[in-house]
Coordinates of C-alpha atoms and ligand atoms in Angstrom, one line a residue:
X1 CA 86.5 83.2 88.0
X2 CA 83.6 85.1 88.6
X3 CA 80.7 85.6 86.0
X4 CA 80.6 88.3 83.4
X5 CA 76.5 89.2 83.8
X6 CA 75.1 88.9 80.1
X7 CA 71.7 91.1 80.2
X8 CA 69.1 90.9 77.4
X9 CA 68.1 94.1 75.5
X10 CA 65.0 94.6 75.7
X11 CA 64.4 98.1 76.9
X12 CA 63.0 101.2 74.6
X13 CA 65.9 103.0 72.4
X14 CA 68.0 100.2 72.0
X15 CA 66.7 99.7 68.6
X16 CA 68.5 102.4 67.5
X17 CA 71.9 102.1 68.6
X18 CA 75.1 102.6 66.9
X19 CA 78.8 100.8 67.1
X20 CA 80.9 102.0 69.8
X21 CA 83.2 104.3 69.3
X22 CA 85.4 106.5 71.4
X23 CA 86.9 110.1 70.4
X24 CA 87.8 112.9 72.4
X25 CA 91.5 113.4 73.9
X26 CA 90.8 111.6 77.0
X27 CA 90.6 108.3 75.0
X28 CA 93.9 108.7 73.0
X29 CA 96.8 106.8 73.2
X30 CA 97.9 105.2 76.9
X31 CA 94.2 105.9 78.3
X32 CA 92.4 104.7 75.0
X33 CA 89.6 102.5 77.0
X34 CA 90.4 99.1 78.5
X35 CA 87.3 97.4 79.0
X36 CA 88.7 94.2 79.7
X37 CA 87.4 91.5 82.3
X38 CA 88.9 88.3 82.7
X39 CA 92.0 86.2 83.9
X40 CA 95.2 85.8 82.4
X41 CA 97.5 83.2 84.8
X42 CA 101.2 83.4 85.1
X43 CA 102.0 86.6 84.3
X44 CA 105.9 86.3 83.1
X45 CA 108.1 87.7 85.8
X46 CA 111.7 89.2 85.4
X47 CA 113.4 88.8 88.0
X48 CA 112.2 86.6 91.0
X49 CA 109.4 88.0 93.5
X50 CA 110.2 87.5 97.1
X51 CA 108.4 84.1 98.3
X52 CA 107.6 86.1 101.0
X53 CA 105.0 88.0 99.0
X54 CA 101.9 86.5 99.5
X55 CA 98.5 87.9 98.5
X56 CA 96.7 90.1 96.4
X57 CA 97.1 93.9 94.8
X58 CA 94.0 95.1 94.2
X59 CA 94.2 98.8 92.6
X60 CA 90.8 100.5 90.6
X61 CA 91.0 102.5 87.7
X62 CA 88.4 104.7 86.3
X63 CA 87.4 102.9 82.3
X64 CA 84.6 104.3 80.8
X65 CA 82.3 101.6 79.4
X66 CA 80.5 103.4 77.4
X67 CA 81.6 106.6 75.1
X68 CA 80.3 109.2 77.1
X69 CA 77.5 111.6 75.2
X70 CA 78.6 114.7 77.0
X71 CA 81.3 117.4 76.0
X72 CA 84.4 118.1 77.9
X73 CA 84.2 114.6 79.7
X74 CA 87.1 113.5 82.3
X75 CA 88.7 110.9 83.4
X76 CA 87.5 110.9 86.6
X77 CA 83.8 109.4 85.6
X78 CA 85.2 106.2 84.2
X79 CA 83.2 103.5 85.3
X80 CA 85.3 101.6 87.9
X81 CA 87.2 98.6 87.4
X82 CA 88.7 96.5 89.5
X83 CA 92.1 94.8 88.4
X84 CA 94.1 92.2 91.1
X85 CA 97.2 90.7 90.7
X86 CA 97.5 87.8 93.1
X87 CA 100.8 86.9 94.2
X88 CA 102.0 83.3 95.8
X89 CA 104.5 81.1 95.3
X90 CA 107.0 83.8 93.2
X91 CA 104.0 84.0 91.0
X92 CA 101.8 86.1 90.1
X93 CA 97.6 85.8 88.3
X94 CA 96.1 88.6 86.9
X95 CA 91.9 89.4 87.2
X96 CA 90.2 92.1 86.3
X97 CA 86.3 92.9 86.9
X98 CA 84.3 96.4 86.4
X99 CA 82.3 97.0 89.9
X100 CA 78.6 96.3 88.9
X101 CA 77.4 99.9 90.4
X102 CA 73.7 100.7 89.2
X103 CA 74.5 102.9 87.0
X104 CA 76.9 100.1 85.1
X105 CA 74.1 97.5 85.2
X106 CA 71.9 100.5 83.3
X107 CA 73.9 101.6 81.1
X108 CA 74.6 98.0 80.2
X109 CA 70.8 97.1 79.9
X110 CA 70.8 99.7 77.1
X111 CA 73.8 99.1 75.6
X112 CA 75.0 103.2 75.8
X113 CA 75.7 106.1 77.8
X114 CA 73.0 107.1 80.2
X115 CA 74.2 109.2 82.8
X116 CA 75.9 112.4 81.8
X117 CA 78.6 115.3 83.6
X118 CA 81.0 113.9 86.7
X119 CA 78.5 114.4 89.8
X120 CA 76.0 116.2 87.6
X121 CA 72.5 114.2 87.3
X122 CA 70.6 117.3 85.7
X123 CA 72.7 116.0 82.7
X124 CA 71.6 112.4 83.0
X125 CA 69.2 110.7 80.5
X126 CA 65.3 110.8 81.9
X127 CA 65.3 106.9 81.8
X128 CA 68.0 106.8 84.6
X129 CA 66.2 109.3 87.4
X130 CA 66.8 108.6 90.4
X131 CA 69.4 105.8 89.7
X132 CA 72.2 105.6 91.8
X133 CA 74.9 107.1 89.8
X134 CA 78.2 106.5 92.0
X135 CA 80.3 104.4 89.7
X136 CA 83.0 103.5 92.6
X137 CA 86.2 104.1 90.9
X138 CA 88.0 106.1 93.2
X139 CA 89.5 103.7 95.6
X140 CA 89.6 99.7 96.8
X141 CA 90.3 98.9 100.5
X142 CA 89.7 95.7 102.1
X143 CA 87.1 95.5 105.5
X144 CA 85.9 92.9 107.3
X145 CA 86.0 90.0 105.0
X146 CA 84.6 92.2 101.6
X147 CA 86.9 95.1 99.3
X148 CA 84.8 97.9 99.3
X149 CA 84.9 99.9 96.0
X150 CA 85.0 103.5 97.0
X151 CA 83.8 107.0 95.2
X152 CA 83.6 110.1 96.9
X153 CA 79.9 110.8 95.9
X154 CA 78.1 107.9 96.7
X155 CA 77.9 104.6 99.2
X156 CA 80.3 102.0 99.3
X157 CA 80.2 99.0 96.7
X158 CA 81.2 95.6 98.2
X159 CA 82.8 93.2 96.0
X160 CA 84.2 89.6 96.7
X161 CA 87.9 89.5 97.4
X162 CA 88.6 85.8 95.7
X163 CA 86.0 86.2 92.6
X164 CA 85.8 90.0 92.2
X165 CA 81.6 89.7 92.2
X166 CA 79.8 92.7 93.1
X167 CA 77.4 91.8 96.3
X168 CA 76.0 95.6 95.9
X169 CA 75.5 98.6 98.0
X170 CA 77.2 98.2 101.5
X171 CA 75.6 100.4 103.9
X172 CA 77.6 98.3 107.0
X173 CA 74.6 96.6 108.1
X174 CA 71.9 99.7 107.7
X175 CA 74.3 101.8 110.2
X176 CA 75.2 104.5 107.3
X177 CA 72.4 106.6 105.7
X178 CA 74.4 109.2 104.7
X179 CA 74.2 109.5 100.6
X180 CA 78.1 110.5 99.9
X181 CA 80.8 107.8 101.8
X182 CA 84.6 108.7 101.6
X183 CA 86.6 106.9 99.0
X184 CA 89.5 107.8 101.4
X185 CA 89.2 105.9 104.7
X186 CA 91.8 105.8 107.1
X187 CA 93.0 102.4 108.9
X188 CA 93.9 102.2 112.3
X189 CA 96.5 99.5 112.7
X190 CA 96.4 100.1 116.6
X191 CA 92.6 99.4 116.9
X192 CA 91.6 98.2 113.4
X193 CA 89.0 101.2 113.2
X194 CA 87.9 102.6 109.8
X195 CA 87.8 106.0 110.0
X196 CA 85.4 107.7 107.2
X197 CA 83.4 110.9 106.5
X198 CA 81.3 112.0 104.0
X199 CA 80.8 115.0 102.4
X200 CA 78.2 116.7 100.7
X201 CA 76.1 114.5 103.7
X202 CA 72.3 116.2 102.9
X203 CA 72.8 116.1 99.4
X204 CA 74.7 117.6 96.2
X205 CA 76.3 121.1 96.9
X206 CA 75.3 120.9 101.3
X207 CA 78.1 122.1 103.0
X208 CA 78.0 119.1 105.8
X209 CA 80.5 116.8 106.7
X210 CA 79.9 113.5 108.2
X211 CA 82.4 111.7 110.5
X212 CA 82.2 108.2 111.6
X213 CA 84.3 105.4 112.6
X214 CA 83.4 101.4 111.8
X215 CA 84.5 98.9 114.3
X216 CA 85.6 100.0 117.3
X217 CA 86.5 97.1 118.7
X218 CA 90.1 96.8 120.3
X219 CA 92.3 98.4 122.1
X220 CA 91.8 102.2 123.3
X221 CA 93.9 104.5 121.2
X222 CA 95.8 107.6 122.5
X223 CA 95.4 109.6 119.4
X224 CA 93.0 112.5 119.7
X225 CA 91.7 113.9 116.7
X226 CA 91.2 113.9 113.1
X227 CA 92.2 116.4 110.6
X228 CA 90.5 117.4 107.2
X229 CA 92.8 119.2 104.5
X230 CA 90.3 121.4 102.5
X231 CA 91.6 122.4 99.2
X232 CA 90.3 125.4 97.5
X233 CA 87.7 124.4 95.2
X234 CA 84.3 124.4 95.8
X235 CA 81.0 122.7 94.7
X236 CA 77.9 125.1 94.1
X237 CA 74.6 123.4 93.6
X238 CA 73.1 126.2 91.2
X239 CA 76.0 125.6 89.0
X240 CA 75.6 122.0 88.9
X241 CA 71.6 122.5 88.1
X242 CA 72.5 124.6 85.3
X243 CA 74.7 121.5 84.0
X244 CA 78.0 122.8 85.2
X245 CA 80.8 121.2 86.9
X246 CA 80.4 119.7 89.9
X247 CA 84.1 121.5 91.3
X248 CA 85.8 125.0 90.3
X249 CA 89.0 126.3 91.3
X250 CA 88.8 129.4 93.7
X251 CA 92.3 130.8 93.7
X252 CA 91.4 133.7 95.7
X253 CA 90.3 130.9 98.6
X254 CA 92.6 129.6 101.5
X255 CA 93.9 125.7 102.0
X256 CA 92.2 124.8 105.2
X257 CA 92.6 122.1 107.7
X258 CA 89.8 121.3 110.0
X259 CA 91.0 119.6 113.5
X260 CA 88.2 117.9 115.2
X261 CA 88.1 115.4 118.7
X262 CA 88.7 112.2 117.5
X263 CA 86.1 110.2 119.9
X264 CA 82.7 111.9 121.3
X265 CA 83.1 115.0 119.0
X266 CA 80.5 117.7 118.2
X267 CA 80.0 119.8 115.4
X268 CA 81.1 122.6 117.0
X269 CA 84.2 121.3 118.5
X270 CA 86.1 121.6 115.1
X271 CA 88.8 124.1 114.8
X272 CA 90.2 125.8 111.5
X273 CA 93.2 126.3 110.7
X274 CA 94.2 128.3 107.3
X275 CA 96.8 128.8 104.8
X276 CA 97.6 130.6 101.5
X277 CA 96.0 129.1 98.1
X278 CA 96.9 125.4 97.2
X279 CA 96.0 122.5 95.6
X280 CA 96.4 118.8 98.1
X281 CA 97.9 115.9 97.2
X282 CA 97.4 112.8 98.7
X283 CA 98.4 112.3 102.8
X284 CA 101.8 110.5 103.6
X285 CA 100.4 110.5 107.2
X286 CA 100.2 112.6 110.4
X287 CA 100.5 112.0 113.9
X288 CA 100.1 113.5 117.7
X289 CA 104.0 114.5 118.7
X290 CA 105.2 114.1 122.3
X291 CA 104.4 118.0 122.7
X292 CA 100.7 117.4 122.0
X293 CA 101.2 119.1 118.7
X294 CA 99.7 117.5 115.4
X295 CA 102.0 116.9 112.6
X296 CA 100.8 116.3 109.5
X297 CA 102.6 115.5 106.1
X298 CA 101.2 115.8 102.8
X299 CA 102.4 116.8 99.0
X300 CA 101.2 121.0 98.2
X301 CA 100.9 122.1 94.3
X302 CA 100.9 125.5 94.1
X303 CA 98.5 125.4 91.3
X304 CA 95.3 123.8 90.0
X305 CA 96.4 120.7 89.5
X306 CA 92.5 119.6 88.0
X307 CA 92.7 121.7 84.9
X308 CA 89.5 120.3 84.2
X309 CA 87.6 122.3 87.3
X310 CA 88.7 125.9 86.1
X311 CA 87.4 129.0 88.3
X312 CA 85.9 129.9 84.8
X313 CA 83.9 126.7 82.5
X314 CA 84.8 128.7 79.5
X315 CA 88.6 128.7 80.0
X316 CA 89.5 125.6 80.3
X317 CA 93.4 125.8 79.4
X318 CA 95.8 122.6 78.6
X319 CA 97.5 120.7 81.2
X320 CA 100.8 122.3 82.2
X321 CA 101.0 119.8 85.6
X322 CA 104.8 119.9 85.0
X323 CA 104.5 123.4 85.8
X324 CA 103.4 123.3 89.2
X325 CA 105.8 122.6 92.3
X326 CA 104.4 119.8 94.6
X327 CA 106.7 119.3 97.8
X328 CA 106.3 117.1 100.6
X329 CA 104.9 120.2 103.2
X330 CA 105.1 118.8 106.8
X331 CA 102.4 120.9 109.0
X332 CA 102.5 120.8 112.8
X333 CA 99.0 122.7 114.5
X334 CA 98.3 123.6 117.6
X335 CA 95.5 121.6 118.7
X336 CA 95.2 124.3 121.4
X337 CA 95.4 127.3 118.8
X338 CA 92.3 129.6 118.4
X339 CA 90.7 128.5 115.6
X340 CA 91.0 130.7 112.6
X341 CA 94.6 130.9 112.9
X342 CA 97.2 130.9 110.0
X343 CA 100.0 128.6 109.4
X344 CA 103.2 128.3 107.3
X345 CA 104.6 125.0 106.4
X346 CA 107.1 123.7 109.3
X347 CA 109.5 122.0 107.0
X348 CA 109.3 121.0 102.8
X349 CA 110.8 118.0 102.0
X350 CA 112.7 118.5 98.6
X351 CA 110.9 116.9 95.8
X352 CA 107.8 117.2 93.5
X353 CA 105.3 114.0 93.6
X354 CA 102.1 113.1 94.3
X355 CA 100.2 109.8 95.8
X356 CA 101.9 109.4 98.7
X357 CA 102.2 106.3 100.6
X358 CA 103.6 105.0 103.6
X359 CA 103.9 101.9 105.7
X360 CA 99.8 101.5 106.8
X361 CA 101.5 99.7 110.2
X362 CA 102.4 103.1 111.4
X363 CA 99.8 104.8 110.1
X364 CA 98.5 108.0 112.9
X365 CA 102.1 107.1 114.8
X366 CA 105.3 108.9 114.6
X367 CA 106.9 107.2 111.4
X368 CA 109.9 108.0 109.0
X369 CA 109.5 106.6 105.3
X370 CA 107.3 107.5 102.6
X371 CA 106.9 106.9 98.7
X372 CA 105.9 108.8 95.8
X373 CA 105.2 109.1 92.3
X374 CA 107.9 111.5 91.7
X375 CA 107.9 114.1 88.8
X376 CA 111.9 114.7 87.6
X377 CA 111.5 117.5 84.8
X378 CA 115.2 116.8 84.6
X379 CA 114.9 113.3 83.1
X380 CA 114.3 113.1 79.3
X381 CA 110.3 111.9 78.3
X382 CA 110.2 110.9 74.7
X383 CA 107.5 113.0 73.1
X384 CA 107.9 112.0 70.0
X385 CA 107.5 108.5 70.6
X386 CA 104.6 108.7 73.8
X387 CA 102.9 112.1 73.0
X388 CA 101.3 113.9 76.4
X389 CA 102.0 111.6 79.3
X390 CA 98.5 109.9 80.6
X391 CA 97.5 110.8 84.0
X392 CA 100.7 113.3 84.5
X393 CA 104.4 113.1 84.2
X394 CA 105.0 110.5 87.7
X395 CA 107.9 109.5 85.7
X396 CA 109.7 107.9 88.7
X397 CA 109.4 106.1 92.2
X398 CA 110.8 107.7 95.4
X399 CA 111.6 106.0 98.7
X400 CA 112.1 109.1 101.5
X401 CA 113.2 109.2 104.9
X402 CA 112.2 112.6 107.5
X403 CA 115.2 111.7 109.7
X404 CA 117.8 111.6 107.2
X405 CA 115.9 113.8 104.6
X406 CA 117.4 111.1 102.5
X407 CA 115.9 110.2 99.3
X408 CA 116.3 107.0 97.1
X409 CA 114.7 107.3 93.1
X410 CA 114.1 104.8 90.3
X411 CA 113.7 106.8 86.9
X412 CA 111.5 104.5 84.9
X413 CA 112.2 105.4 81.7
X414 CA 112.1 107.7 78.9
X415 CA 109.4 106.1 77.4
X416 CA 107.6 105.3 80.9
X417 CA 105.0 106.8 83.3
X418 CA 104.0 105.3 86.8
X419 CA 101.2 104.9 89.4
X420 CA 100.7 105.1 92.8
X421 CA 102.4 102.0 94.4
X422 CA 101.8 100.1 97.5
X423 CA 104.1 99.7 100.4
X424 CA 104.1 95.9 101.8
X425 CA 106.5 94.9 104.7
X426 CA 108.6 92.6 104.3
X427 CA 107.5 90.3 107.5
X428 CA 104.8 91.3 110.1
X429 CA 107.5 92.5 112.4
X430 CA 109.9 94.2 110.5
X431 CA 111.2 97.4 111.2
X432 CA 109.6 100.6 109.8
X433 CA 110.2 101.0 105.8
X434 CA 111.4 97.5 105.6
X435 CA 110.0 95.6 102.4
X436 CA 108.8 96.5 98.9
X437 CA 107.1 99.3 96.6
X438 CA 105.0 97.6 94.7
X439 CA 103.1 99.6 91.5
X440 CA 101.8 99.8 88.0
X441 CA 104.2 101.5 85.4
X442 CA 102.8 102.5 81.8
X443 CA 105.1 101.6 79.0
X444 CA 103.5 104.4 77.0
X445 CA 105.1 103.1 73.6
X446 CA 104.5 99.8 74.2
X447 CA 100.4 100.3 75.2
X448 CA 101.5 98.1 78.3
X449 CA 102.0 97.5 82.2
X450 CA 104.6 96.1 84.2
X451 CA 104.0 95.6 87.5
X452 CA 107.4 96.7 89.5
X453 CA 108.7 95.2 92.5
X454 CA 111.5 97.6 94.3
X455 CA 113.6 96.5 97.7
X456 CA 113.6 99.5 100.2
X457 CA 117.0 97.3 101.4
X458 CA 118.5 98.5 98.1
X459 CA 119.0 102.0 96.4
X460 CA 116.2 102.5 94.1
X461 CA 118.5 103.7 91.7
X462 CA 119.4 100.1 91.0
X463 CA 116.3 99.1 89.8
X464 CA 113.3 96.7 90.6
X465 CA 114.0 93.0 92.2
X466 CA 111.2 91.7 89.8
X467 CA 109.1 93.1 86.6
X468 CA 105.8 91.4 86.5
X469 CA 105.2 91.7 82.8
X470 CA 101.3 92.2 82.1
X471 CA 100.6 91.5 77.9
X472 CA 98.2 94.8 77.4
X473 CA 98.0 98.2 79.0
X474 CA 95.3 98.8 82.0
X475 CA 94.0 102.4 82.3
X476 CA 95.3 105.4 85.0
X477 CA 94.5 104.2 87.6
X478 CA 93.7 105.9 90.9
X479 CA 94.2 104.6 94.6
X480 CA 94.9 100.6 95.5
X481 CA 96.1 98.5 98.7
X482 CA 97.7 95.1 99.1
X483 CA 96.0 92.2 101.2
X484 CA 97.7 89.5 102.8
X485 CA 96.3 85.7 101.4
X486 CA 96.4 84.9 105.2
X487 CA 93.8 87.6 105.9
X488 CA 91.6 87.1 103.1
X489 CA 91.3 83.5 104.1
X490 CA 90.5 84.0 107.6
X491 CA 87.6 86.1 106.4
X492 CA 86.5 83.0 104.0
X493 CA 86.1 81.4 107.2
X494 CA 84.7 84.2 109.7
X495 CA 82.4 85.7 107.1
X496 CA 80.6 82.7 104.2
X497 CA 80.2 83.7 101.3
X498 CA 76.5 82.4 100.9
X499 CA 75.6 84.6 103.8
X500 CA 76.0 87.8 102.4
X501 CA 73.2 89.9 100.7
X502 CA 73.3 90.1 96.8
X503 CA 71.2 92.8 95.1
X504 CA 68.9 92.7 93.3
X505 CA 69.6 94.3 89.9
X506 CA 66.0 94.3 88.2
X507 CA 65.0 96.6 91.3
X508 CA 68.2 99.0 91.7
X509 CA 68.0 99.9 87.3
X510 CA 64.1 99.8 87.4
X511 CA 63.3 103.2 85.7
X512 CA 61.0 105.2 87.6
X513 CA 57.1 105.7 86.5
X514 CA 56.7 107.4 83.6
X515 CA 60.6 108.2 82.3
X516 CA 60.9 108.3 79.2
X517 CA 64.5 107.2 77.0
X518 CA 65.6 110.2 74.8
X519 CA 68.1 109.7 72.3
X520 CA 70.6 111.6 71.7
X521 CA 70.6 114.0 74.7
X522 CA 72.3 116.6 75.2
X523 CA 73.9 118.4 78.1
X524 CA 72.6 121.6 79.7
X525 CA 75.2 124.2 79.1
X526 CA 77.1 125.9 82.0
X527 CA 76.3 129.6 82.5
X528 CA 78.1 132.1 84.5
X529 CA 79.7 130.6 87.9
X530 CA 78.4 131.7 91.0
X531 CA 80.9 130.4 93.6
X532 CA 80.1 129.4 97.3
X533 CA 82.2 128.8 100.3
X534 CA 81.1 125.0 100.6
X535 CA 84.6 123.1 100.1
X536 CA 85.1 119.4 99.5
X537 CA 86.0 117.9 102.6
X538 CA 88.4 115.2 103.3
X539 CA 90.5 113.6 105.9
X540 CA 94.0 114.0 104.3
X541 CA 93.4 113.8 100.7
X542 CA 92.0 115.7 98.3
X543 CA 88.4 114.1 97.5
X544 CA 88.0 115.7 94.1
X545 CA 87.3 112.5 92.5
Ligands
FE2_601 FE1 92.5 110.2 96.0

């Protein structure tokens, strides 16, 4: 396994350090912290995973490290941690490894909390300015031989796929400059591109929007454009000096969706489109149609679903997710429309779920089946026993179909929560929707994960083909993918290991000249908001976190 870094103290303020110790609701119960790195081997399996199965999930979750010294703190600034579950042979091994991001490798030199607000550094500690403060737990995708770990508000963190080291900052060799890299690439399985943007692209609060696409080798692609769901919150860079929150809520503002040429675009060659107030859920996927029309497919709350990001600081209110409806809206634009046009949704698929998934081999191509975390209100959750549900009340897993409108659901218990799954075929060639859901369910009364295998050949009502049986509980997690032991291996060969860059972590947590540790400091207080029109954007997910 890969090492655990050990780092001296030696730095000014450590002297006067305390135990840790976590309080504050986001640390109760299912989502106390984790903080665990290591192996455990054999994992016991019920049932019998599919020999077929062969390589590794790799999922990040956000874990704070450190208890945090601000108030009001989230979820979503959780250091990231990396956990894999490799599968061969009907078994499965379990690693887990927290990304070294600089602002881990800090924060571990002192032994505390530096860095303060989610995407606020006018609430950091002096010691860490100018430290980069991503913490890369927003997403893990596999490229070119290394995972990247992924956060919306910073560069990419590249890891080793067999050992789970961090290598350090990936800028794809010095081609990106832009500060902000999406945590939400898209794969093109036609051409293998990466598709990525980057908001916030000249700094904290700018309204501009990178676009870029990695690797273009391959094939030419018929597809034409890319699309950017907008949701309607916004970031405001005289709120986040004051100490605010990075995001609000603006329920007076429209959804948009930005359509812009896929290949040799210009600024002002995007087109938006609008619709009434929403909050968006993740993107099943979207595709050109045979009329030239773009249909896109993605889950709509009709609410705030981040209670946490309030139009007003001062009013934050309880979650109520279970409140909110969330269907599966299925869009279809006019590429040709003037921009500025409204739209209503062309069709709603029948359920209410979030992190959708579909099969990545038909991913920007016409395609039938998705999954979801599905929230049932009509299924008992035992309160008594679990308390609030961590991370939301995905209480079951849905397979669905757009030309049947057919749905198949696994209720995972009274006592159970899950997270988003992955979707892995069951052979290279087999047909559309053909294989296994594969994802993380919280036995909330047990303080542990299974890891579920499900059969898209069988009703999900009957249950998984296989429980992979993990002996302590993870964190909520956010976005993962699955990659094939055959592709990893090929990259062992194509890419050595000894050839890639490591950084250098004296120079990335070197404080600048003259900072100065304070103990014990505390946030700047929010004022009064003063909204702007900037919006987060994304290319088919909301990039909130
Ligand atoms: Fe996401």
């Amino acid at each position: 396994m890969a090492h655990i870094d050990i780092i001296p103290v030696d730095l000014p303020g450590s002297e006067s350090k305390k135990p840790l110790h976590f309080t504050g609701d986001i640390f109760q119960g299912f989502n106390s912290p984790c903080r665990f790195e290591g192996c455990v081997e054999q994992l016991e399996v019920w049932g019998e995973i599919p020999l077929s199965i062969d390589g590794t999930f790799y999922r990040v979750m956000p874990d704070h490290h450190y208890p945090p010294f601000v108030q009001n703190e989230i979820h979503f600034n959780g250091d990231g941690v990396i956990s894999a579950f490799k599968i061969a042979n009907g078994e499965c091994d379990f690693q887990q490894m927290a990304v070294r991001t600089h602002r881990f490798l800090a924060e571990k030199r002192h032994r505390r909390a530096l860095f303060g607000k989610y995407r606020n550094a006018y609430t950091d500690n002096p010691i860490v300015e100018g430290v980069l403060r991503t913490i890369s737990n927003t997403n893990i995708v596999f490229h070119r031989g290394v995972l990247l770990a992924l956060k919306e508000d910073g560069p990419p963190f590249a890891m080793d796929p067999t050992t789970l080291e961090t290598y350090g900052v990936w800028d794809f060799q010095g081609q990106i400059k832009t500060p902000t890299s999406t945590a939400h690439p898209k794969f093109d399985p036609l051409t293998g591109d990466m598709v990525c943007y980057g908001y916030e692209a000249k700094g904290e609060g700018s309204k501009d929007v990178v676009v870029y696409n990695l690797d273009k080798e391959g094939k030419k692609t018929e597809e034409n454009y890319i699309i950017f769901p907008l949701t309607s919150i916004t970031a405001d860079i005289d709120r986040i000096k004051r100490g605010g929150n990075h995001f609000a809520w603006q329920p007076q503002l429209d959804q948009a969706y930005g359509v812009l040429p896929r290949h040799g675009a210009k600024s002002e060659d995007i087109k938006w489109f609008y619709a009434d107030n929403a909050f968006h859920g993740h993107v099943a996927n979207a595709y050109e149609n045979e009329e030239g029309k773009i249909v896109m497919d993605l889950t709509v709350a009709d609410g705030n679903v981040f209670y946490f990001f309030p139009e007003d600081e001062s009013k934050v209110s309880a979650p109520a997710r279970v409140k909110f409806t969330s269907p599966m809206h299925r869009w279809v634009f006019d590429p040709k429309a003037p921009t500025g046009t409204r739209y209503q949704p062309y069709e709603l698929f029948d359920t209410q779920g979030e992190f959708a998934r579909s099969d990545d081999r038909y991913l920007g191509q016409p395609y039938n089946h998705f999954f979801l975390c599905v929230i049932d209100p009509t299924k008992p959750y035992n309160f008594q026993k679990c308390g609030p549900p961590a991370g939301g009340l995905f209480n079951c897993y849905g397979h669905f179909d757009w030309k049947t409108l057919s749905k198949s659901v696994w209720f995972a218990g009274d006592c159970s929560t899950v997270q988003e799954p992955v979707f892995i075929p069951r052979s290279a060639d087999a047909p559309e929707g053909d294989g296994y859901l594969m994802g993380l369910v919280n036995r909330l009364d047990e303080l542990r994960n299974d890891l579920v295998i499900l059969d898209t050949a069988r009703p999900f009502e009957d249950g998984p083909i296989a429980v992979i049986k993990l002996p302590f509980k993870l964190r909520t997690g956010l976005h993962g993918n699955f990659v094939e032991a055959k592709e990893i291996h090929e990259w062992n060969q194509r890419l050595p290991r000894d050839q890639i860059p490591r950084q250098n972590i004296e120079e990335v947590i070197k404080p600048k000249p003259g900072s100065v540790y304070r103990d014990g400091l505390k946030p700047i207080m929010s004022g009064i908001l003063q909204p702007v029109a900037a919006v987060n954007g994304t290319n088919g997910v909301n990039g909130t976190h």
